[in-house]
Coordinates of C-alpha atoms in Angstrom, one line a residue:
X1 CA -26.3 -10.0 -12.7
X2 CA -28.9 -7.6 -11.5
X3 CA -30.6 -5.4 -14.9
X4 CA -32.6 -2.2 -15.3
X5 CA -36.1 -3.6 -14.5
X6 CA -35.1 -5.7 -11.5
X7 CA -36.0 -5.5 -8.3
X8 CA -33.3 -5.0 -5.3
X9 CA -33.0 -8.4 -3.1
X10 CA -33.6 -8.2 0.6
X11 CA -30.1 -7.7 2.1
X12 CA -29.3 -6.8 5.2
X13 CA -26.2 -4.7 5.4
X14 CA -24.4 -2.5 8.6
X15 CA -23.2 0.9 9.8
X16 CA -22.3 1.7 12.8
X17 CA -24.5 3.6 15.2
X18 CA -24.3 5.3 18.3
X19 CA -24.4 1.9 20.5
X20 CA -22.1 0.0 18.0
X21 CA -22.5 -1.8 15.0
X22 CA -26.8 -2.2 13.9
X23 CA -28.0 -3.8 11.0
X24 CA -30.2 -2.0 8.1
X25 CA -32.0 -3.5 5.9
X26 CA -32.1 -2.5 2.2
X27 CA -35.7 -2.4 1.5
X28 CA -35.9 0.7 4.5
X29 CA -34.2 2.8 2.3
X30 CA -35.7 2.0 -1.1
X31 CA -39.5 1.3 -0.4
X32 CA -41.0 4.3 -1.6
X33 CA -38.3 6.4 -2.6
X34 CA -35.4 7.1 -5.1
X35 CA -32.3 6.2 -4.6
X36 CA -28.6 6.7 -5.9
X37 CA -26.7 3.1 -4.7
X38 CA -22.9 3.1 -5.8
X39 CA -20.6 0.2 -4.9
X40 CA -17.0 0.4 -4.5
X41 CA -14.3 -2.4 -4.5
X42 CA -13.0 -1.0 -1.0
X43 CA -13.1 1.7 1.3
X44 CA -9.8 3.8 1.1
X45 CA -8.7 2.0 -1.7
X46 CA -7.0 5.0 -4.7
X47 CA -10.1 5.4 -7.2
X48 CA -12.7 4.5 -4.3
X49 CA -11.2 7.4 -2.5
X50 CA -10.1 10.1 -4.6
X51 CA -12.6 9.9 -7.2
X52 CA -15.6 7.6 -6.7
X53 CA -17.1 9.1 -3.5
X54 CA -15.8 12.9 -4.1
X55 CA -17.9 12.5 -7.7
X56 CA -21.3 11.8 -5.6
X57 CA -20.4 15.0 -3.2
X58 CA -20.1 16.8 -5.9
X59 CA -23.1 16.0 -7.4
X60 CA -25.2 15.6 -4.3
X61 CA -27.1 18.7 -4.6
X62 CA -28.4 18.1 -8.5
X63 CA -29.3 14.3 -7.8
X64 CA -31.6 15.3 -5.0
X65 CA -33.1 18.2 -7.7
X66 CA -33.8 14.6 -9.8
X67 CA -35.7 13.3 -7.2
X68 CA -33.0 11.5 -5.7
X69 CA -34.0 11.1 -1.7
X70 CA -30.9 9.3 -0.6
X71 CA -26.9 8.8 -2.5
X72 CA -26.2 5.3 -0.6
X73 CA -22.5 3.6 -1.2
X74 CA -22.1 0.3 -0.3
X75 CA -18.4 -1.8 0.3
X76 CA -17.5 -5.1 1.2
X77 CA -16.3 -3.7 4.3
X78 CA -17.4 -3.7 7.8
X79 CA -19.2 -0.8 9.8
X80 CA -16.0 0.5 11.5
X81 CA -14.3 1.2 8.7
X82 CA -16.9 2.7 6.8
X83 CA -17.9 5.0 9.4
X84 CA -13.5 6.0 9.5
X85 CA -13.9 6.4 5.4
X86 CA -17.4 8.6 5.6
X87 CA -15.8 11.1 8.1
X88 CA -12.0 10.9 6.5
X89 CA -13.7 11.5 2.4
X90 CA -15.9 14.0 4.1
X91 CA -19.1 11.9 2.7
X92 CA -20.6 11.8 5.8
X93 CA -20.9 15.4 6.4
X94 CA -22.1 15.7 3.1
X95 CA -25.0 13.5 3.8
X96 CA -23.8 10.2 1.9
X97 CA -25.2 7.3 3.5
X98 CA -21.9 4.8 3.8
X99 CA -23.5 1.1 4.4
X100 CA -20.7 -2.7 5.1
X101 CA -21.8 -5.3 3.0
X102 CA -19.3 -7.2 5.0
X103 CA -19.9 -10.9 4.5
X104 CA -20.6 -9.6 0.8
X105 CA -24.5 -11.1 0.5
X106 CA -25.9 -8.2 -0.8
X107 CA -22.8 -7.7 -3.5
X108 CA -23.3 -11.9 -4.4
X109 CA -26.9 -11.6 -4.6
X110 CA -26.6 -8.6 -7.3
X111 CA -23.7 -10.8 -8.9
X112 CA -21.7 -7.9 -8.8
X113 CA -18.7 -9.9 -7.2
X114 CA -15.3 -9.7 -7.9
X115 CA -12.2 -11.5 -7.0
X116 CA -8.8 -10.1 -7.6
X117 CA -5.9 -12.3 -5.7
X118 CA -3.0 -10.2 -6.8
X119 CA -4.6 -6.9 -5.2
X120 CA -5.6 -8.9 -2.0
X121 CA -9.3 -8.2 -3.2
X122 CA -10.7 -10.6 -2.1
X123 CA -15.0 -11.0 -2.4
X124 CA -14.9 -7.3 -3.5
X125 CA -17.8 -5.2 -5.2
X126 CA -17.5 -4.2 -8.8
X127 CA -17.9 -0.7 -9.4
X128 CA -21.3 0.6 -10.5
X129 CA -23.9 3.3 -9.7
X130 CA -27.8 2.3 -9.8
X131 CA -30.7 4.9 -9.2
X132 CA -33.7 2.7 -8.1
X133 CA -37.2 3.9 -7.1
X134 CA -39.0 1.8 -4.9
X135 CA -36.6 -1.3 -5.1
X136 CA -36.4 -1.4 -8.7
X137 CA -33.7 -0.7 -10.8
X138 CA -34.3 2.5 -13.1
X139 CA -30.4 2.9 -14.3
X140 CA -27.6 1.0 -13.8
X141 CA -23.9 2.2 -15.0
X142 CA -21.6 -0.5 -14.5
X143 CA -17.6 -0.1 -15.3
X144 CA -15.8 -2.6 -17.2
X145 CA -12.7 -2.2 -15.1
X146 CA -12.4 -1.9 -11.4
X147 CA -9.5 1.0 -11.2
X148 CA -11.9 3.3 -13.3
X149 CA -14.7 5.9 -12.0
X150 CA -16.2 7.1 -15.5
X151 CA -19.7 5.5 -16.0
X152 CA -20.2 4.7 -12.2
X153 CA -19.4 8.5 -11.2
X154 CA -22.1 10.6 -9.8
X155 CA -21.9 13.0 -12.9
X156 CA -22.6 10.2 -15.5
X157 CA -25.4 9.0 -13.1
X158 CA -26.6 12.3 -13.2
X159 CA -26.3 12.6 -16.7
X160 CA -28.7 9.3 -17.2
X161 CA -31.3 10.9 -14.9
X162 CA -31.6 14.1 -17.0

């Protein structure tokens, strides 16, 4: 599993643009600058929707006053639906960058899968927030169970920063 001190692997993950579905690669994002990265077990799933994304547009504005350039969530999902969850959580009018990690490389690479038959989660993300600055993992709040949004939340990443 990924640690503070690693660097982010190359992964290539998807959103979709104004022609469809393009790829983006990671490093674009975190060469250079600092980044908030939080990972969600799915995309309109009950804690992933009503607390985990609402807690990084809340705390948006402060991140960015830590130097934070970009909040970035990623899901084992694929480009259409993030793009349905960014405008129904109101994250992408907030500026949240919502990225599909669809056939889950990114998520394996990391070792932050999880499997949970019973849910139908199938190749799902755990929960955590990372800052990173220039691909390399400054903090990493990672939550013991799925269904909670306490260390992962934008405030407690905020809190780490400070």
């Amino acid at each position: 599993m990924i640690s503070v001190g690693d660097t982010l692997p190359q992964a290539t993950l998807t959103r979709l643009g104004a022609d469809g579905p393009e790829s983006v690669e990671l490093s674009t994002l975190t060469n250079g600058r600092k980044v908030a990265i939080f990972a969600v077990p799915g995309a309109f799933t009950p804690t992933c929707h009503s607390a985990h994304v609402p807690s990084f547009i809340r705390t948006k504005d402060q991140l960015a006053a830590k130097g934070v350039d970009e909040i970035i969530c990623i899901s084992v999902n694929d480009p259409f639906v993030m793009k349905a969850w960014g405008e129904a959580t109101g994250a992408a009018d907030a500026g949240l960058t919502l990225l599909g990690d669809a056939e889950c490389g990114f998520t394996d690479a990391i070792g932050m899968r999880f499997d949970a038959p019973p849910a139908g989660l199938i190749a799902r993300s755990k929960r955590y927030a990372m800052v990173a600055e220039n691909g390399v993992v400054q903090v990493l709040n990672l939550e013991e169970n799925p269904g909670q949004c306490e260390l992962s939340a934008g405030e407690s990443l905020l809190d780490a920063l400070a």
